[in-house]
XYZ file of C-alpha atoms in Angstrom:
631
model
C 68.876 102.881 137.846
C 69.564 99.375 136.501
C 65.854 99.007 135.761
C 66.103 101.778 133.166
C 68.605 99.955 130.956
C 65.975 97.852 129.217
C 63.915 100.979 128.510
C 66.733 102.278 126.309
C 65.872 99.498 123.872
C 62.159 99.280 124.642
C 61.419 102.870 123.591
C 62.533 102.649 119.924
C 61.337 99.026 119.722
C 57.866 100.115 120.790
C 58.058 102.944 118.263
C 58.898 100.487 115.486
C 55.981 98.239 116.480
C 53.506 101.129 116.607
C 54.608 102.645 113.296
C 54.905 99.397 111.341
C 51.727 97.797 112.677
C 49.570 100.883 113.187
C 48.599 101.249 109.545
C 47.819 104.315 107.467
C 45.921 105.997 110.287
C 49.338 107.039 111.630
C 50.642 108.487 108.359
C 50.148 112.083 109.452
C 51.805 111.674 112.844
C 54.193 108.769 112.263
C 57.302 110.926 111.829
C 56.624 112.769 115.073
C 56.008 109.541 116.967
C 59.206 107.981 115.621
C 61.221 111.046 116.641
C 59.572 111.095 120.067
C 60.499 107.462 120.770
C 64.105 108.083 119.668
C 64.300 111.187 121.876
C 62.871 109.196 124.811
C 65.704 106.688 124.471
C 68.226 109.519 124.425
C 66.612 111.073 127.516
C 66.878 107.774 129.390
C 70.496 107.514 128.275
C 71.283 110.974 129.637
C 69.666 110.056 132.963
C 71.771 106.887 133.220
C 74.889 108.821 132.207
C 74.277 111.402 134.909
C 73.855 108.650 137.486
C 77.032 106.950 136.247
C 79.037 110.166 136.641
C 78.027 110.227 140.297
C 79.584 106.810 140.906
C 83.185 105.834 141.432
C 85.094 104.369 138.487
C 84.967 100.883 140.024
C 81.196 101.084 140.611
C 80.057 102.195 137.159
C 79.196 98.831 135.623
C 75.467 98.116 135.879
C 73.670 94.861 135.076
C 70.032 94.111 134.406
C 68.730 90.595 133.808
C 65.252 90.355 132.312
C 64.893 86.583 132.117
C 66.690 83.360 131.260
C 66.428 82.960 127.528
C 67.662 79.373 127.069
C 67.455 77.373 130.345
C 69.129 74.134 129.251
C 71.523 72.146 131.416
C 75.043 72.972 130.327
C 73.808 75.631 127.909
C 72.321 78.788 129.366
C 71.837 82.203 127.872
C 70.163 85.196 129.487
C 68.464 88.265 128.138
C 70.632 90.524 130.248
C 72.256 93.900 129.755
C 75.564 95.419 130.793
C 76.015 99.173 130.967
C 79.535 100.414 131.526
C 81.626 103.296 130.233
C 82.107 101.689 126.809
C 78.458 100.818 126.203
C 77.339 104.172 127.640
C 79.515 105.965 125.082
C 77.723 104.100 122.313
C 74.291 104.598 123.877
C 74.718 108.374 123.861
C 76.140 108.376 120.338
C 73.467 106.079 118.881
C 70.466 107.668 120.571
C 71.756 111.253 120.375
C 72.855 111.289 116.745
C 69.920 109.014 115.937
C 67.461 111.538 117.331
C 69.065 114.358 115.330
C 68.769 112.279 112.169
C 65.109 111.572 112.956
C 64.540 115.334 113.195
C 66.424 115.899 109.932
C 64.336 113.216 108.229
C 61.113 115.066 109.045
C 62.054 117.653 106.431
C 64.064 115.425 104.107
C 61.325 112.786 103.735
C 58.438 115.262 103.846
C 57.018 114.338 100.463
C 57.602 110.594 100.639
C 54.352 108.630 100.738
C 55.922 105.913 102.898
C 57.438 108.267 105.478
C 55.738 106.511 108.410
C 57.330 103.205 107.447
C 60.704 104.905 107.056
C 60.554 106.182 110.617
C 59.469 102.734 111.784
C 62.571 101.259 110.173
C 64.738 103.960 111.782
C 63.291 103.074 115.206
C 63.872 99.377 114.541
C 67.481 100.101 113.668
C 68.037 102.100 116.872
C 66.558 99.287 118.968
C 68.758 96.657 117.318
C 71.897 98.778 117.593
C 71.250 99.518 121.256
C 70.688 95.812 121.915
C 74.030 95.072 120.242
C 76.002 97.409 122.509
C 74.075 96.686 125.722
C 74.072 92.867 125.583
C 76.099 91.253 128.342
C 76.801 88.095 126.335
C 77.814 87.212 122.796
C 74.643 85.317 121.953
C 72.394 88.284 122.727
C 74.864 90.558 120.945
C 74.393 88.317 117.905
C 70.627 88.976 118.010
C 71.267 92.717 117.896
C 73.920 92.177 115.220
C 71.411 90.412 112.966
C 68.697 92.934 113.794
C 70.983 95.713 112.616
C 71.584 93.757 109.401
C 67.845 93.410 108.799
C 67.132 97.091 109.486
C 69.983 98.208 107.236
C 68.641 95.995 104.439
C 65.189 97.589 104.796
C 66.591 101.129 104.894
C 69.127 100.806 102.077
C 66.434 99.334 99.834
C 63.710 101.666 101.074
C 63.188 103.085 97.584
C 62.868 99.594 96.160
C 61.164 100.903 93.034
C 64.707 101.809 91.961
C 66.514 98.676 90.732
C 69.825 100.126 91.913
C 68.505 100.501 95.481
C 67.058 96.987 95.560
C 70.336 95.568 94.245
C 72.386 97.581 96.760
C 70.256 96.279 99.650
C 70.716 92.690 98.536
C 74.448 93.209 98.084
C 74.839 94.688 101.566
C 72.787 91.861 103.040
C 74.765 89.102 101.325
C 78.232 90.534 102.002
C 77.327 91.029 105.647
C 76.182 87.412 105.874
C 79.785 86.397 105.191
C 80.928 88.419 108.183
C 78.029 87.104 110.267
C 79.263 83.567 109.650
C 82.506 84.649 111.293
C 80.630 85.881 114.363
C 78.538 82.710 114.618
C 81.669 80.515 114.401
C 83.394 82.701 117.006
C 80.437 82.259 119.375
C 80.567 78.475 118.915
C 84.297 78.480 119.627
C 83.762 80.656 122.702
C 81.209 78.226 124.099
C 83.292 75.121 123.425
C 86.345 76.817 124.946
C 84.805 78.554 127.971
C 81.397 76.892 128.385
C 79.595 80.233 128.433
C 78.651 83.215 126.273
C 78.704 85.888 128.999
C 81.372 88.570 128.758
C 82.460 88.426 132.409
C 83.193 84.683 132.685
C 84.735 84.576 129.198
C 87.148 87.436 129.841
C 88.027 86.108 133.301
C 88.930 82.701 131.808
C 90.974 83.897 128.837
C 94.208 82.974 130.603
C 93.148 79.336 130.680
C 92.803 79.070 126.875
C 95.615 78.327 124.459
C 96.914 81.048 122.191
C 95.819 79.022 119.160
C 92.186 78.948 120.288
C 92.213 82.647 121.132
C 93.707 83.419 117.725
C 90.991 81.420 115.970
C 88.254 83.192 117.953
C 89.818 86.621 117.364
C 90.150 86.075 113.602
C 86.491 85.057 113.362
C 85.519 88.166 115.321
C 87.640 90.218 112.917
C 85.828 88.671 109.951
C 82.540 89.760 111.524
C 83.935 93.260 112.070
C 85.082 93.477 108.438
C 81.546 92.773 107.251
C 79.749 95.316 109.416
C 82.470 97.980 109.236
C 83.149 97.643 105.481
C 86.804 96.701 105.860
C 88.922 94.817 103.329
C 88.027 92.238 102.050
C 84.285 92.756 102.783
C 84.114 96.443 101.866
C 82.379 96.247 98.488
C 78.846 96.902 99.753
C 79.334 100.331 101.302
C 79.526 102.478 98.148
C 76.417 100.904 96.637
C 74.554 101.378 99.930
C 74.478 105.123 99.165
C 71.382 104.354 97.072
C 69.372 104.576 100.287
C 67.939 107.892 101.548
C 70.655 110.248 102.803
C 69.543 110.117 106.478
C 70.227 106.378 106.284
C 73.751 107.091 105.108
C 74.269 109.477 108.022
C 72.858 107.107 110.648
C 74.063 103.709 109.437
C 77.112 104.470 107.311
C 78.659 107.213 109.411
C 77.756 107.161 113.090
C 76.479 103.745 114.109
C 76.282 100.438 112.202
C 79.636 100.646 110.458
C 81.268 101.250 113.825
C 79.820 98.028 115.278
C 82.922 96.139 114.190
C 85.127 98.512 116.172
C 82.901 97.994 119.211
C 83.128 94.215 118.835
C 86.935 94.248 118.780
C 87.292 96.664 121.693
C 84.647 94.836 123.742
C 86.596 91.609 123.115
C 89.880 93.236 124.142
C 90.750 90.413 126.538
C 90.543 87.875 123.710
C 92.646 89.963 121.315
C 95.224 90.743 124.000
C 95.843 87.014 124.272
C 96.209 86.609 120.496
C 99.079 88.844 119.261
C 99.043 87.309 115.770
C 95.368 88.210 115.398
C 96.117 91.744 116.612
C 98.709 92.065 113.865
C 96.133 90.982 111.285
C 93.721 93.602 112.664
C 96.283 96.375 112.228
C 97.051 95.218 108.678
C 93.349 95.191 107.759
C 92.913 98.682 109.195
C 96.008 100.066 107.473
C 95.092 98.596 104.073
C 91.501 99.793 104.320
C 92.326 103.351 105.354
C 94.450 103.757 102.209
C 92.017 101.790 100.041
C 89.028 103.939 101.049
C 90.981 107.174 100.738
C 92.082 106.379 97.184
C 88.519 105.466 96.197
C 87.241 108.717 97.709
C 89.661 110.739 95.564
C 88.043 109.721 92.272
C 84.311 109.688 93.028
C 82.160 112.432 91.517
C 79.066 111.259 93.412
C 79.166 113.286 96.635
C 77.739 110.480 98.774
C 80.069 107.852 97.334
C 83.045 110.126 97.974
C 81.927 110.336 101.601
C 81.418 106.554 101.644
C 85.046 106.052 100.639
C 85.960 108.477 103.394
C 83.930 106.474 105.923
C 85.707 103.287 104.895
C 89.046 105.041 105.370
C 88.232 106.616 108.744
C 86.966 103.320 110.143
C 90.241 101.866 108.895
C 91.927 104.261 111.328
C 89.720 102.952 114.136
C 90.404 99.300 113.286
C 94.134 100.056 113.096
C 94.002 101.634 116.551
C 91.973 98.736 117.951
C 94.599 96.311 116.648
C 97.288 98.110 118.624
C 95.822 96.740 121.842
C 95.812 98.756 125.096
C 97.890 101.441 123.376
C 95.067 102.194 120.938
C 91.696 100.990 122.268
C 90.771 104.337 123.825
C 91.775 106.315 120.741
C 89.838 103.980 118.447
C 86.655 104.796 120.384
C 87.549 108.478 120.659
C 87.921 108.754 116.897
C 84.719 106.766 116.508
C 82.800 109.368 118.526
C 84.329 112.423 116.849
C 83.802 110.753 113.467
C 80.161 110.251 114.419
C 79.786 114.017 114.715
C 81.633 115.249 111.647
C 80.781 112.426 109.250
C 77.073 112.437 110.144
C 77.161 116.205 109.627
C 78.878 115.789 106.260
C 76.286 113.274 105.078
C 73.427 115.489 106.236
C 75.115 118.390 104.459
C 75.296 116.299 101.297
C 71.585 115.565 101.675
C 70.891 119.277 102.065
C 72.799 119.973 98.842
C 70.834 117.259 97.046
C 67.606 118.697 98.468
C 68.376 122.019 96.830
C 69.696 120.519 93.572
C 66.821 118.269 92.483
C 68.547 115.194 94.010
C 71.590 115.643 91.790
C 74.616 113.817 93.281
C 77.298 114.597 90.674
C 79.604 117.234 92.179
C 80.738 118.262 88.707
C 77.236 119.702 88.244
C 77.400 121.801 91.420
C 79.682 124.791 92.007
C 79.255 128.138 93.823
C 76.631 126.732 96.215
C 78.107 128.610 99.179
C 76.226 131.713 97.978
C 72.854 129.983 97.936
C 73.166 127.617 100.915
C 75.133 129.499 103.582
C 74.135 127.349 106.589
C 74.894 124.139 104.698
C 78.192 125.625 103.537
C 79.324 126.607 107.039
C 78.261 123.361 108.756
C 79.658 121.191 105.971
C 82.836 123.276 106.001
C 83.326 122.746 109.736
C 82.862 119.001 109.234
C 85.429 119.187 106.439
C 87.952 120.962 108.658
C 87.340 118.429 111.423
C 87.884 115.360 109.251
C 91.102 116.637 107.689
C 92.497 117.323 111.170
C 92.532 121.127 111.204
C 94.205 122.260 114.457
C 91.800 122.548 117.358
C 88.899 120.656 115.780
C 87.766 117.170 116.721
C 89.611 115.163 114.090
C 92.871 116.909 114.954
C 92.904 115.361 118.418
C 91.536 111.879 117.728
C 93.438 111.184 114.504
C 96.756 112.471 115.846
C 96.390 110.133 118.813
C 95.990 107.162 116.477
C 99.011 108.151 114.390
C 101.128 108.531 117.526
C 99.858 105.162 118.858
C 100.765 103.544 115.525
C 104.349 104.751 115.815
C 104.354 103.489 119.408
C 103.908 99.948 118.076
C 107.684 99.983 117.862
C 110.170 98.498 115.441
C 109.576 98.185 111.717
C 105.865 97.575 112.225
C 105.514 100.875 114.059
C 107.240 102.847 111.327
C 105.150 101.194 108.605
C 101.831 101.639 110.417
C 102.648 105.199 111.432
C 103.729 106.050 107.885
C 100.541 104.593 106.429
C 98.434 106.557 108.921
C 100.288 109.760 107.987
C 99.827 109.082 104.278
C 96.116 108.513 104.863
C 95.881 111.911 106.568
C 97.362 113.586 103.485
C 95.027 111.781 101.094
C 92.070 112.671 103.334
C 92.976 116.343 103.077
C 93.146 115.994 99.282
C 89.825 114.277 98.605
C 87.836 116.286 101.155
C 89.216 119.546 99.770
C 88.184 118.301 96.327
C 84.638 117.729 97.621
C 84.506 121.251 99.084
C 85.842 122.901 95.939
C 83.610 121.010 93.522
C 80.494 121.630 95.605
C 80.731 125.108 97.066
C 83.358 127.037 95.080
C 84.106 127.930 91.479
C 81.512 128.760 88.859
C 78.065 127.225 88.820
C 77.826 124.191 86.556
C 74.159 123.358 86.992
C 72.283 121.575 84.272
C 68.601 120.710 83.776
C 67.627 117.248 84.992
C 66.174 114.472 82.829
C 62.739 116.154 82.978
C 64.202 119.501 81.909
C 63.865 121.136 85.335
C 66.543 123.716 86.117
C 67.914 123.421 89.686
C 67.162 126.324 91.998
C 69.503 125.814 94.952
C 68.156 127.090 98.241
C 68.732 126.603 101.927
C 67.027 123.644 103.556
C 64.260 124.036 106.169
C 65.107 124.418 109.831
C 64.223 120.792 110.608
C 67.238 119.887 108.469
C 69.622 122.724 109.328
C 69.267 122.546 113.137
C 70.639 118.975 113.363
C 73.436 120.015 111.012
C 74.335 122.936 113.295
C 74.361 120.735 116.403
C 76.586 118.157 114.702
C 78.893 120.938 113.501
C 79.172 122.093 117.105
C 80.312 118.589 118.074
C 82.706 118.523 115.116
C 84.410 121.634 116.436
C 84.490 121.117 120.202
C 84.165 117.393 121.006
C 87.831 116.549 120.448
C 89.158 119.337 122.648
C 86.604 118.523 125.350
C 87.719 114.895 125.374
C 91.413 115.743 125.365
C 91.536 118.429 128.066
C 92.487 116.696 131.285
C 92.498 113.397 129.379
C 88.764 113.132 130.111
C 88.006 110.463 127.536
C 91.036 108.364 128.426
C 90.158 108.388 132.121
C 86.539 107.594 131.274
C 87.273 104.458 129.200
C 90.472 103.176 130.790
C 88.702 101.127 133.509
C 86.978 99.094 130.764
C 89.478 98.977 127.896
C 92.755 99.381 129.751
C 95.495 101.708 128.574
C 99.235 101.620 127.989
C 101.145 104.730 127.048
C 103.543 102.989 124.651
C 107.030 104.117 123.721
C 106.826 106.000 120.469
C 110.128 106.751 118.738
C 108.466 109.900 117.427
C 107.454 112.679 119.801
C 103.902 113.993 119.910
C 105.164 117.340 118.592
C 106.843 115.638 115.627
C 103.661 113.695 114.853
C 101.605 116.892 114.918
C 104.115 118.729 112.733
C 104.241 115.862 110.223
C 100.448 115.672 110.111
C 100.227 119.405 109.441
C 102.744 119.084 106.604
C 100.855 116.309 104.834
C 97.573 118.170 105.450
C 98.901 121.312 103.754
C 100.304 119.272 100.874
C 96.973 117.509 100.368
C 94.967 120.748 100.443
C 97.427 122.524 98.134
C 97.380 119.682 95.617
C 93.572 119.650 95.556
C 93.487 123.433 95.148
C 95.921 123.302 92.243
C 93.823 120.656 90.464
C 90.278 121.860 91.226
C 90.482 125.391 92.601
C 92.688 127.100 90.032
C 91.327 125.399 86.932
C 87.873 125.197 85.373
C 86.121 121.973 86.318
C 84.737 120.092 83.298
C 81.172 118.829 83.721
C 82.217 115.515 82.192
C 85.101 113.885 84.018
C 88.238 113.389 81.901
C 89.472 109.860 81.343
C 92.226 110.273 83.904
C 95.226 108.146 84.785
C 95.219 104.396 85.274
C 94.959 104.856 89.051
C 92.062 107.304 88.652
C 90.163 104.891 86.420
C 90.808 102.079 88.878
C 89.601 104.215 91.788
C 86.401 105.063 89.915
C 85.791 101.330 89.719
C 86.489 100.992 93.451
C 89.955 99.565 92.715
C 88.233 96.699 90.912
C 86.802 95.244 94.101
C 83.563 94.233 92.370
C 85.488 92.858 89.409
C 87.634 90.813 91.767
C 84.587 89.506 93.603
C 82.919 88.635 90.310
C 85.915 86.741 88.963
C 86.956 84.999 92.182
C 83.651 84.507 93.973
C 80.880 84.614 91.349
C 82.762 82.918 88.515
C 84.633 80.764 90.982
C 81.340 79.756 92.544
C 79.914 78.931 89.136
C 82.905 76.708 88.286
C 82.737 75.057 91.706
C 79.022 74.404 91.258
C 79.545 72.946 87.798
C 82.345 70.746 89.127
C 80.109 69.502 91.922
C 77.293 68.827 89.447
C 79.694 66.896 87.210
C 80.988 64.984 90.234
C 77.444 64.224 91.279
C 76.465 63.002 87.820
C 79.622 61.077 87.039
C 80.602 59.645 90.424
C 77.647 59.649 92.784
C 74.988 58.996 90.157
C 77.453 56.701 88.353
C 77.845 54.487 91.411
C 74.101 54.445 92.088
C 73.084 53.893 88.477
C 75.923 51.400 87.878
C 74.857 49.346 90.894
C 71.261 49.379 89.695
C 72.326 48.366 86.183
C 74.505 45.541 87.524
C 71.684 44.196 89.681
C 69.249 44.548 86.808
C 71.564 42.739 84.382
C 72.279 39.924 86.800
C 68.583 39.583 87.525
C 67.808 39.382 83.821
C 70.329 36.600 83.325
C 69.218 34.634 86.375
C 65.629 34.980 85.299
C 66.395 32.871 82.210
C 67.069 29.903 84.481
C 63.453 30.022 85.659
C 61.746 29.630 82.259
C 59.095 26.988 83.170
C 60.295 24.247 80.746
C 60.779 20.769 82.306
C 63.469 19.840 79.796
C 65.542 22.857 80.854
C 65.246 21.908 84.495
C 66.226 18.271 83.653
C 69.296 19.439 81.787
C 70.224 21.685 84.726
C 69.817 18.815 87.190
C 71.846 16.459 84.985
C 74.570 19.089 84.600
C 74.675 19.711 88.341
C 74.847 16.013 89.104
C 77.662 15.523 86.587
C 79.631 18.332 88.206
C 79.192 16.852 91.677
C 80.251 13.362 90.535
C 83.289 14.727 88.730
C 84.283 16.754 91.767
C 83.924 13.736 94.063
C 86.055 11.506 91.829
C 88.674 14.202 91.556
C 88.880 14.597 95.320
C 89.330 10.808 95.810
C 92.054 10.697 93.179
C 93.947 13.402 94.952
């Protein structure tokens, strides 16, 4: 079965090549071909998963080496793949959800003239993401990492005729380059420390490295994770990335690319386990981001940007769990998978609403849509219940596990992290209830668009609703399926390790506390948006509300500190170059030129001048000689 691993990547990569190089002759069938290649990858993944289930836990890691990529003495890198329980989890999520989003896109992008190219970009993204999670060494992982960055740039800016989309693509690309620098530095440090890039030798040799080196490597890996997973301080690109087509938001910004940072940290568990200071930084980044994203999500009227803030927050939960070490690795991935179901479903539901509302994204201009879009309402509603942690649904199990693991950190840190995670659960219930109320309840607030067309909300075609129904099914049942018999824990433990931890708060108390904050969040949202008329134009709001609408001034901060700071730094360097560097060069040239001009006067061609010079020189020599004798 090892020979099938490469085909997981080859299928969507071939699809991308065919669709992007095949030309307009494939316009009529390009969307079907793209979906077929994605489904083929998923089918291969299911076959490998079935084979893996038939093996013992110690025999489930498969390797496939295609060829030696860089055969240099002392520096060797292979194009080789590693399939274990962790990478298999991602393979099924990426190819499975990816295929559903391909199917959804058939209807959503039906009238787009460049649909074939869109599906080619989707296939390219799947291939890059699969390469990222299947690589058996950091250098090959970096290739997939950059491929994902390229594909996301192409997809976010797909409608490049819109200046906002083109700008958002560039912003995402540039911010992610900052994180990518962290990954490249980490890879260099790994090679200089261990002499290899391969996961196995690196992790086996971690005990031979100093804690300082491991901390440096781990912090650089965290910087890379912050870029891809939109975590503080590299989170500013995610909201703007909603300018891309909605299927892109569901695939990249919900289920796959933004979770790559979580994968990187969990895959590098051995490194982080040897760097406790770096683990603490990871938990702080996750805790800050989960509150940051939740607050931003509370104030957004754009339905996709509200969900983007939610994504930032939920990935904050995953990063927090990953920073807890063996206590939280499994639950970080568990929440990642359940989040892939309900958040992808929520984004597709948002796209369905936009499809029926002339691409309107302002929730204040929705209202009462449950009557006109019943399938969208039910599937979106189930995703909503899952993300807020309604008892029995997916988010209830995975998020509660993270909150309990946070308390298990112990001491003051445990109480702070657990309290932050609980607070985030309450805020999540508030902003997601707000989204539900503004979109599907109350009175209709529809308005004609800029061309004067009145919206006529209607249910989306089956190509869009079927993927939404399947994802809603996962949103409801995946968490319970994973939790019964501790299936997911037993599945991942051989790869990630697991420690139960000693939480000062019982599981029952955590569940009860979560339910309390959930009810408070829902009740507060209902009192503000369910019992009162919703104005079409948002009121000015409090200082915090205005700050949240501006993403808590993250762009303003970046502009002042980075853009303006960069301008001042550049001007200082230019001044230094002109005054010091050019001053030394030009001053030396002027000195040589001046001296040359003066010396040139001694060579004027007049015999009398030469005679005077000779007489003067002779007189000086005679005087010097007499003086020396006198002394």
